[in-house]
XYZ file of C-alpha atoms in Angstrom:
328
model
C 41.269 -45.481 -6.385
C 38.736 -44.293 -3.818
C 35.642 -42.338 -4.852
C 34.809 -39.089 -3.094
C 31.372 -38.122 -1.830
C 30.561 -36.296 -5.056
C 31.587 -39.318 -7.069
C 29.425 -41.630 -4.983
C 26.415 -39.334 -5.332
C 26.966 -39.044 -9.073
C 27.131 -42.836 -9.403
C 23.908 -43.242 -7.376
C 22.200 -40.715 -9.625
C 23.438 -42.569 -12.731
C 22.149 -45.910 -11.456
C 18.782 -44.408 -10.537
C 18.474 -42.918 -14.018
C 19.367 -46.238 -15.667
C 16.678 -47.938 -13.611
C 14.125 -45.288 -14.560
C 13.802 -43.973 -11.005
C 13.388 -40.233 -10.663
C 15.716 -38.648 -8.148
C 15.516 -35.270 -6.542
C 18.208 -32.821 -7.639
C 21.204 -32.409 -5.391
C 21.129 -29.386 -3.146
C 23.847 -27.019 -2.159
C 24.401 -23.689 -0.444
C 23.694 -21.362 -3.346
C 21.217 -18.707 -4.355
C 21.095 -17.108 -7.782
C 18.823 -14.286 -8.825
C 17.530 -13.714 -12.321
C 14.314 -14.901 -13.930
C 13.811 -17.130 -10.925
C 15.296 -18.210 -7.614
C 17.945 -20.906 -7.444
C 17.255 -21.403 -3.730
C 13.543 -21.762 -4.433
C 14.319 -24.290 -7.125
C 16.304 -26.396 -4.706
C 13.615 -26.141 -2.051
C 10.982 -27.270 -4.497
C 13.129 -30.124 -5.724
C 13.690 -31.388 -2.213
C 9.980 -31.457 -1.498
C 9.493 -28.095 0.196
C 7.568 -26.706 -2.770
C 4.312 -27.905 -4.275
C 4.487 -30.809 -6.682
C 3.402 -30.126 -10.255
C -0.195 -30.950 -11.074
C -0.709 -34.351 -12.682
C -3.516 -35.650 -14.810
C -6.226 -37.483 -12.913
C -4.921 -40.832 -14.123
C -1.368 -40.096 -12.941
C 0.260 -39.743 -16.385
C 2.892 -37.127 -17.161
C 1.578 -34.136 -19.121
C 3.177 -31.264 -20.999
C 2.323 -28.779 -18.228
C 4.035 -31.147 -15.760
C 7.225 -30.842 -17.811
C 6.949 -27.061 -17.915
C 6.436 -26.900 -14.134
C 9.415 -29.193 -13.548
C 11.651 -27.045 -15.750
C 10.546 -23.781 -14.119
C 11.909 -25.025 -10.785
C 15.380 -24.340 -12.213
C 14.841 -20.744 -13.312
C 17.919 -18.784 -12.309
C 20.282 -21.768 -12.154
C 23.577 -20.670 -13.783
C 24.674 -22.085 -17.113
C 27.605 -24.471 -16.767
C 28.862 -26.338 -19.812
C 28.321 -30.057 -19.241
C 26.356 -29.284 -16.093
C 23.826 -31.831 -14.822
C 23.754 -30.877 -11.128
C 21.477 -27.870 -10.487
C 23.363 -27.027 -7.296
C 26.358 -26.229 -9.505
C 24.822 -25.370 -12.856
C 23.106 -26.809 -15.909
C 23.661 -26.634 -19.640
C 20.811 -26.749 -22.144
C 20.508 -30.525 -22.429
C 21.208 -30.941 -18.732
C 18.146 -28.814 -17.988
C 15.940 -30.817 -20.357
C 17.180 -34.140 -19.001
C 16.722 -33.010 -15.383
C 13.171 -31.671 -15.879
C 12.019 -34.937 -17.418
C 13.943 -37.055 -14.900
C 12.097 -35.302 -12.076
C 8.916 -36.778 -13.577
C 10.342 -40.284 -13.948
C 11.193 -40.003 -17.658
C 14.774 -40.850 -18.621
C 16.191 -38.990 -21.633
C 19.626 -39.208 -23.268
C 22.237 -36.741 -22.045
C 23.229 -34.820 -25.189
C 21.241 -32.304 -27.231
C 21.581 -34.183 -30.536
C 20.397 -37.374 -28.827
C 17.401 -35.631 -27.271
C 16.464 -34.380 -30.749
C 15.763 -37.991 -31.830
C 13.576 -39.327 -29.013
C 9.813 -39.275 -28.717
C 7.645 -38.332 -31.683
C 8.356 -35.638 -34.300
C 6.194 -32.520 -34.428
C 5.772 -30.935 -37.851
C 6.145 -27.259 -36.974
C 6.187 -24.716 -34.175
C 2.521 -24.045 -34.899
C 1.826 -27.658 -33.881
C 4.066 -27.591 -30.802
C 2.614 -27.995 -27.319
C 3.962 -27.076 -23.878
C 6.550 -29.627 -22.784
C 7.834 -30.389 -26.292
C 11.599 -30.307 -26.843
C 12.817 -27.661 -29.289
C 16.201 -28.392 -30.910
C 18.271 -25.948 -32.935
C 21.029 -26.300 -35.507
C 22.279 -28.947 -37.890
C 23.993 -30.688 -36.256
C 21.928 -29.909 -33.168
C 23.756 -27.658 -30.708
C 20.993 -26.352 -28.436
C 17.712 -27.518 -26.895
C 14.954 -25.991 -24.805
C 11.458 -26.811 -23.543
C 8.522 -25.134 -25.247
C 6.139 -23.159 -23.043
C 3.623 -22.016 -25.663
C 3.053 -18.542 -27.149
C 6.416 -18.677 -28.944
C 8.350 -18.919 -25.662
C 10.659 -21.553 -24.240
C 12.694 -22.215 -21.114
C 16.359 -22.924 -21.706
C 19.908 -22.620 -20.394
C 21.261 -20.416 -23.200
C 25.028 -19.900 -22.901
C 28.032 -19.398 -20.595
C 27.577 -16.378 -18.363
C 23.808 -16.713 -18.527
C 21.276 -18.755 -16.538
C 18.126 -20.827 -16.994
C 15.453 -18.424 -18.168
C 12.338 -17.956 -20.241
C 12.946 -16.439 -23.660
C 11.395 -16.110 -27.082
C 11.899 -18.882 -29.624
C 14.513 -16.879 -31.514
C 14.686 -19.005 -34.665
C 12.870 -21.879 -36.318
C 13.752 -25.157 -34.549
C 15.341 -27.828 -36.718
C 13.638 -30.537 -34.640
C 10.584 -30.565 -32.379
C 10.018 -33.718 -30.329
C 7.007 -34.693 -28.237
C 8.046 -36.910 -25.353
C 4.910 -37.230 -23.248
C 3.111 -39.014 -26.094
C 6.112 -41.163 -26.977
C 8.896 -41.962 -24.554
C 7.005 -40.750 -21.488
C 4.387 -43.467 -21.641
C 7.170 -46.009 -22.074
C 8.986 -44.757 -18.995
C 5.772 -44.636 -17.000
C 5.012 -48.220 -17.934
C 8.536 -49.313 -17.076
C 8.269 -47.987 -13.505
C 4.647 -49.012 -13.034
C 3.018 -45.586 -13.268
C -0.565 -45.678 -14.583
C -0.931 -44.157 -18.051
C -3.869 -42.288 -19.579
C -5.849 -44.143 -22.227
C -4.529 -41.770 -24.904
C -0.945 -42.635 -24.058
C -1.662 -46.352 -23.955
C -3.116 -46.250 -27.455
C -0.224 -44.158 -28.745
C 2.197 -46.980 -27.934
C 0.326 -49.161 -30.451
C 1.846 -52.308 -28.968
C -1.365 -54.002 -27.843
C -1.134 -57.655 -28.797
C 2.563 -57.425 -29.740
C 4.655 -60.182 -28.112
C 7.097 -58.943 -25.467
C 5.512 -55.455 -25.546
C 6.580 -54.699 -21.978
C 10.208 -55.501 -22.807
C 10.153 -53.216 -25.849
C 8.745 -50.427 -23.693
C 11.313 -50.902 -20.939
C 14.299 -51.037 -23.300
C 12.974 -48.103 -25.310
C 12.700 -46.005 -22.166
C 16.156 -47.025 -20.999
C 17.949 -46.093 -24.222
C 15.706 -43.371 -25.647
C 14.502 -45.472 -28.597
C 10.898 -45.766 -29.735
C 9.411 -49.065 -28.467
C 7.570 -49.233 -31.779
C 10.873 -49.194 -33.665
C 12.216 -52.025 -31.501
C 9.063 -54.054 -32.117
C 9.264 -53.368 -35.862
C 12.878 -54.557 -36.035
C 12.038 -57.698 -34.064
C 9.102 -58.453 -36.366
C 11.275 -58.212 -39.485
C 14.290 -59.939 -37.949
C 12.650 -62.956 -36.333
C 8.867 -62.705 -36.520
C 9.042 -62.362 -32.712
C 10.653 -65.807 -32.428
C 13.166 -65.779 -29.527
C 14.755 -69.052 -30.733
C 15.356 -67.949 -34.329
C 18.781 -68.592 -35.893
C 19.720 -67.238 -39.319
C 21.883 -68.937 -41.920
C 24.652 -66.493 -41.059
C 24.427 -67.372 -37.352
C 22.450 -64.404 -36.019
C 20.507 -65.423 -32.942
C 17.329 -64.687 -31.065
C 14.502 -62.217 -31.189
C 16.683 -59.338 -32.415
C 18.990 -61.536 -34.547
C 22.275 -60.500 -32.979
C 25.510 -62.022 -34.245
C 27.474 -63.609 -31.378
C 30.295 -61.059 -31.569
C 27.884 -58.153 -31.700
C 25.933 -59.589 -28.775
C 29.072 -59.813 -26.645
C 29.957 -56.211 -27.450
C 26.491 -55.156 -26.312
C 26.765 -57.038 -23.024
C 24.317 -59.747 -24.105
C 25.349 -63.125 -22.691
C 22.316 -65.038 -23.979
C 20.820 -63.767 -27.253
C 17.984 -66.296 -26.897
C 16.761 -64.572 -23.740
C 14.134 -62.045 -24.944
C 14.940 -59.469 -22.260
C 18.664 -59.518 -23.022
C 18.111 -59.578 -26.774
C 15.770 -56.588 -26.755
C 18.068 -54.672 -24.416
C 20.991 -55.331 -26.759
C 18.995 -54.410 -29.851
C 17.841 -51.164 -28.223
C 21.401 -50.276 -27.256
C 22.586 -50.920 -30.821
C 19.776 -48.893 -32.405
C 20.343 -46.013 -29.986
C 24.028 -45.995 -30.941
C 23.175 -46.043 -34.646
C 20.706 -43.165 -34.264
C 23.300 -41.067 -32.435
C 25.919 -41.849 -35.067
C 23.893 -41.299 -38.234
C 21.102 -38.908 -37.155
C 18.842 -40.701 -39.631
C 16.280 -43.434 -39.067
C 16.824 -45.179 -42.455
C 20.605 -45.142 -41.981
C 20.290 -46.399 -38.397
C 18.142 -49.271 -39.650
C 20.606 -49.976 -42.469
C 23.474 -50.038 -39.972
C 21.560 -52.545 -37.839
C 21.490 -54.882 -40.836
C 24.788 -54.225 -42.603
C 26.912 -52.609 -39.912
C 27.872 -49.001 -39.372
C 31.114 -49.408 -41.282
C 29.246 -50.296 -44.472
C 26.953 -47.284 -44.120
C 29.976 -44.990 -43.755
C 31.822 -46.686 -46.610
C 28.981 -46.170 -49.085
C 27.811 -42.838 -47.705
C 24.247 -44.101 -47.266
C 22.255 -47.317 -47.422
C 24.729 -49.906 -48.746
C 23.987 -51.359 -52.218
C 23.376 -54.832 -50.793
C 20.146 -56.474 -51.951
C 19.376 -57.653 -48.414
C 19.882 -54.210 -46.851
C 18.067 -52.411 -49.660
C 15.036 -54.607 -48.970
C 15.477 -54.610 -45.186
C 15.149 -50.866 -44.591
C 11.701 -50.454 -46.210
C 10.490 -53.658 -44.514
C 11.276 -52.211 -41.092
C 9.772 -48.858 -42.038
C 6.554 -50.580 -43.158
C 6.410 -52.592 -39.944
C 6.947 -49.392 -37.972
C 4.149 -47.658 -39.858
C 1.811 -50.580 -39.154
C 2.486 -50.036 -35.444
C 1.658 -46.347 -35.784
C 5.277 -45.184 -35.688
């Protein structure tokens, strides 16, 4: 089956996102009025407008995120939309604004509500933070400050600035969490504050944890904590049950994750990050995601929580302690 032009462009965009390369939004012959100009948004995205201000050291800041999102004011809401020339939905807007700054986020709202670092309350929120609503999460927006956010609200509406109409169920700070990981992965200099927030100085394979964390939307600190508990950062480790490598993947699990050599640190960490990202999406809980890494997702579902296995019961707090030691 041949792939049309739109399909080719979509595939290029997907590959660029997977590699952590920011791509300019697609353009098209459209203009939408409202809280902003669709045509102006496209012009800015293609380079005709001014680039958002960056910090002196080149790191992504909250105001950068706000400026990137404001380029899409007036773009119509389209369910499932990721192309601003045709329309965006709420998570499509959030993903696009961050992607324009070189930060790759997961596609869906409930996934975006798990990345980065948690913020305790709206009073603690800063511009650029992701606000998520509902349980399960059904809507996201980008906080602007002063109890306002930019979002793509609903069908028949468009990207606009509005009041934060209810208390968010999740608030996530990306520029102090995932953003520094993505910046490191593509070689962008990071501010000293962001470097220290990663808390991976002196950790073996730190760059691989950062790269895989950015790719799959998982905290690099969590990946490092799992590796510490699983293997003590030993890429040649083999368990009595046959789990292999830095992330202690069983051969069958490794194959399912696309890992051909579990003793290769880069492949092992990539596979472990993919598995943890899947667990976090499935269970919406860090302890349950960790438990599923050890005992399998089926066991977590079967027991409705952390399985009553001595190994798993001890494993979850071990990983949580290791994560806390890394500042996670």
